[in-house]
Structures are given as C-alpha cells and as structure tokens.
XYZ file of C-alpha atoms in Angstrom:
221
model
C -18.015 -135.316 -48.919
C -20.712 -134.095 -46.574
C -24.219 -133.897 -47.918
C -25.290 -130.436 -49.036
C -27.991 -129.120 -46.704
C -31.412 -129.016 -48.297
C -32.406 -125.606 -49.530
C -35.196 -123.821 -47.778
C -38.352 -124.205 -49.811
C -39.185 -121.071 -51.766
C -42.572 -119.479 -51.584
C -44.613 -120.305 -54.658
C -44.721 -117.430 -57.150
C -47.857 -115.331 -57.541
C -49.723 -116.681 -60.571
C -50.964 -113.852 -62.798
C -53.430 -113.871 -65.702
C -53.349 -110.953 -68.187
C -56.685 -109.856 -69.689
C -56.464 -107.047 -72.261
C -57.633 -106.747 -75.863
C -54.367 -105.131 -76.972
C -51.667 -107.700 -77.652
C -48.923 -105.100 -77.332
C -50.109 -104.272 -73.798
C -50.158 -107.941 -72.812
C -46.709 -108.432 -74.309
C -45.317 -105.449 -72.414
C -46.804 -106.612 -69.134
C -45.519 -110.146 -69.646
C -42.028 -108.934 -70.532
C -41.773 -106.936 -67.338
C -43.454 -109.391 -64.995
C -41.412 -112.363 -66.173
C -38.266 -110.812 -64.669
C -39.904 -110.704 -61.230
C -38.729 -113.660 -59.148
C -41.989 -113.959 -57.225
C -44.462 -113.452 -60.096
C -45.373 -115.926 -62.841
C -47.569 -115.072 -65.837
C -49.639 -118.209 -66.377
C -51.805 -117.057 -69.263
C -53.413 -114.332 -71.358
C -56.876 -113.488 -72.658
C -58.106 -110.924 -75.187
C -61.545 -110.194 -73.693
C -63.621 -110.687 -70.578
C -65.312 -113.919 -71.639
C -62.004 -115.561 -72.451
C -60.551 -114.099 -69.259
C -63.245 -115.664 -67.061
C -62.825 -119.012 -68.821
C -59.043 -118.925 -68.484
C -59.366 -117.967 -64.826
C -61.414 -121.099 -64.201
C -58.885 -123.202 -66.123
C -55.670 -121.744 -64.732
C -56.792 -120.654 -61.230
C -54.499 -117.615 -61.055
C -53.893 -115.735 -57.818
C -54.217 -112.303 -59.433
C -55.849 -111.151 -62.673
C -54.706 -107.938 -64.365
C -57.825 -106.826 -66.223
C -58.681 -103.951 -68.540
C -62.175 -102.448 -68.326
C -62.981 -101.450 -71.888
C -62.727 -104.440 -74.221
C -64.814 -105.461 -77.246
C -67.412 -108.135 -76.642
C -67.391 -109.048 -72.950
C -65.786 -106.169 -71.064
C -64.040 -106.154 -67.707
C -67.192 -105.404 -65.724
C -69.035 -108.376 -67.157
C -65.990 -110.541 -66.506
C -65.894 -109.412 -62.861
C -69.539 -110.323 -62.436
C -68.946 -113.691 -64.084
C -66.020 -114.436 -61.765
C -68.178 -113.591 -58.764
C -70.921 -115.934 -59.979
C -68.314 -118.675 -60.301
C -66.933 -117.861 -56.833
C -63.489 -117.699 -58.408
C -60.988 -116.740 -55.677
C -58.638 -114.753 -57.930
C -58.001 -111.155 -56.883
C -58.689 -108.771 -59.766
C -56.528 -105.694 -60.258
C -57.986 -103.333 -62.840
C -55.269 -101.823 -65.076
C -56.809 -99.261 -67.385
C -56.462 -95.867 -69.028
C -60.031 -94.887 -68.097
C -60.320 -92.626 -65.061
C -63.973 -91.581 -65.206
C -66.140 -92.301 -62.181
C -68.607 -94.147 -64.394
C -65.969 -96.846 -64.955
C -64.150 -96.719 -61.601
C -67.169 -97.099 -59.348
C -68.897 -100.057 -61.087
C -65.607 -101.974 -61.249
C -65.019 -101.689 -57.518
C -68.632 -102.497 -56.732
C -68.338 -105.574 -58.952
C -65.550 -106.916 -56.769
C -62.240 -105.558 -58.080
C -59.543 -105.628 -55.406
C -57.762 -102.595 -56.822
C -57.697 -100.045 -59.608
C -54.559 -98.585 -61.180
C -53.812 -96.742 -64.399
C -51.767 -97.998 -67.332
C -49.187 -95.265 -66.851
C -48.274 -96.724 -63.459
C -44.557 -97.192 -62.844
C -43.611 -100.833 -63.575
C -42.135 -101.388 -60.130
C -45.282 -99.915 -58.575
C -47.373 -102.339 -60.629
C -45.386 -105.289 -59.298
C -45.935 -103.911 -55.805
C -49.661 -103.580 -56.516
C -49.838 -107.232 -57.566
C -48.125 -108.304 -54.358
C -50.401 -106.051 -52.326
C -53.725 -107.347 -53.655
C -52.418 -110.919 -53.484
C -51.705 -110.360 -49.786
C -55.329 -109.364 -49.265
C -55.018 -105.595 -49.384
C -57.516 -103.268 -50.988
C -55.546 -101.067 -53.373
C -57.206 -97.753 -54.175
C -55.424 -94.676 -55.419
C -56.675 -91.591 -53.505
C -58.742 -90.189 -56.365
C -60.355 -93.584 -56.927
C -61.382 -93.914 -53.276
C -62.793 -90.390 -53.392
C -64.811 -91.216 -56.510
C -66.346 -94.279 -54.907
C -67.067 -92.582 -51.601
C -68.805 -89.710 -53.379
C -71.279 -92.112 -55.002
C -71.511 -94.948 -52.504
C -74.921 -94.969 -50.862
C -74.346 -98.171 -48.920
C -75.914 -99.256 -45.628
C -77.032 -96.717 -43.080
C -74.699 -95.917 -40.160
C -77.117 -97.619 -37.753
C -76.083 -101.029 -39.004
C -72.684 -100.483 -37.457
C -74.303 -100.764 -34.044
C -74.664 -104.509 -34.519
C -70.889 -104.953 -34.654
C -69.031 -106.083 -31.572
C -66.085 -104.050 -30.305
C -63.701 -106.639 -31.737
C -65.450 -106.582 -35.125
C -65.192 -102.782 -35.234
C -61.503 -103.118 -34.415
C -61.018 -105.617 -37.248
C -62.978 -103.358 -39.593
C -60.636 -100.480 -38.790
C -57.676 -102.636 -39.785
C -59.428 -103.641 -43.032
C -59.858 -99.953 -43.832
C -56.125 -99.494 -43.293
C -55.530 -102.073 -46.033
C -54.237 -104.864 -43.817
C -54.546 -108.520 -44.746
C -56.001 -111.154 -42.413
C -52.491 -112.260 -41.482
C -51.460 -108.714 -40.561
C -54.649 -108.174 -38.560
C -54.064 -111.440 -36.725
C -50.564 -110.335 -35.748
C -51.731 -106.888 -34.652
C -54.571 -108.218 -32.497
C -52.806 -111.409 -31.357
C -55.454 -113.638 -32.896
C -55.383 -116.617 -35.209
C -55.979 -116.018 -38.919
C -59.015 -118.306 -38.692
C -60.531 -116.105 -35.988
C -59.889 -112.973 -38.042
C -61.480 -114.612 -41.084
C -64.573 -115.361 -38.990
C -64.736 -111.744 -37.821
C -64.453 -110.525 -41.413
C -67.268 -112.837 -42.513
C -69.458 -111.598 -39.659
C -68.735 -107.974 -40.554
C -69.715 -108.486 -44.188
C -72.882 -110.328 -43.167
C -73.986 -107.771 -40.557
C -73.347 -104.786 -42.829
C -74.751 -106.546 -45.904
C -71.546 -105.943 -47.858
C -70.081 -108.044 -50.644
C -66.343 -107.803 -50.028
C -63.430 -106.159 -48.223
C -63.383 -103.197 -50.601
C -66.915 -102.247 -49.634
C -66.107 -102.855 -45.968
C -63.087 -100.550 -46.120
C -65.106 -97.800 -47.775
C -67.973 -98.245 -45.289
C -65.500 -97.817 -42.428
C -64.087 -94.635 -43.938
C -67.558 -93.249 -44.655
C -68.792 -93.856 -41.122
C -65.721 -92.790 -39.187
C -64.418 -96.168 -38.048
C -61.161 -95.796 -40.000
C -58.515 -93.279 -38.983
C-alpha cells in the first residue's frame, strides 16, 4: 500500500486568555470559543492582577479583558502588561460605553474595544482581526477617542518620509504589517522598520495612536 501523503501543517490556533470577574461570562466565552477551529482558550483570570500574571505565564496571543473589575481593573492590567513588554494583543470586551472608560483603555494600549452584546461570530472575527495586527475600533469608539485626543501637533508629520506617510495611511485603514507589505511590495521587516520610525518620529506609543493621528491630521482616507 502506498504511503499516505503527509498532511499540510495546520496554522497554530490563536491562544486566548479570558479576564473577567464574572465566572458566568468567562464560561460563556469559553463555551463559544472552544468550537472555533482556529482559537484556543488557554486560561482564565478573575481580575487584572491575575490576568497580567497569567499572561506572563501562558503567553497568549490575544487577551479578552473586561474594564471594570474589583481590585486590579482592566486599565491597571493594561499598564502592567505594557511595563512587562508583553506582546499579547488586548481586546477590551465590556458593557461600559462611556468615554471616560473607552479613551483611557485605548491610550493604555488596547488593540480594540467591543461591547459584551457583540454577536458571537463577530467576536471571533474581532479576535482574528486584532491577532492579525489590526486596530479594531467601533465607529462610536473612534469618535470618542478623536474628540479627546490632544496628541502631537500636525507639524510633526513633516518629519515623515513619503513612504512612512504611505505606511501610516495603511495603518489607519487597519491593515497589518503583512497586508501593508503586500500592498507596497515590501518585505514585512521593512514595513516593521517604517512603523517603528513612524511611532518614534510622532512620539506615539502604538498602532492605535498612529491610526488615530493619521485620521486626525488627514493622512487617512
């Protein structure tokens, strides 16, 4: 009998950590996400301190994090993850829609912000999106941040090269480094260098701030 051809290696699943003080919420999220072929729930935490510790232990790709939790809340956890230079992408999943919670979360480094009434399939799509490097902001969330963002002055944009401005426009469109590389016929390494230069020149902390800066100053469509 002829040997069976080796199967093509599957892409590793997206490792997700759930951080929410309500066990029923974590259970519901786990139940849904565990039926997704490309998503694996690797752990849970009941508050921000435990979430940051578990993130260091488990090294998830994406963290689903609530904002309002007793003890260490989501904002403090985001700041802690930044201090630790943890690479996990944080997707805020919350029932709070006020600007006073939306804006600080995004400034603290969240890669996206969705509400707990989101459609389950849309949530799975959101996880895939932030894992791919996208900035995921619902329209009202982007508007809230733009209305309060003071940010750098427009003059700083003059230090960007034409290519960097082009890359920044793609960041504002929510494209990942891989997608930008394909669009501009560049290597991912080159795009990553451009992104780093953009953040340095504009004195920005992350892609979320870069995307909002581009929108604010007319670089994005």
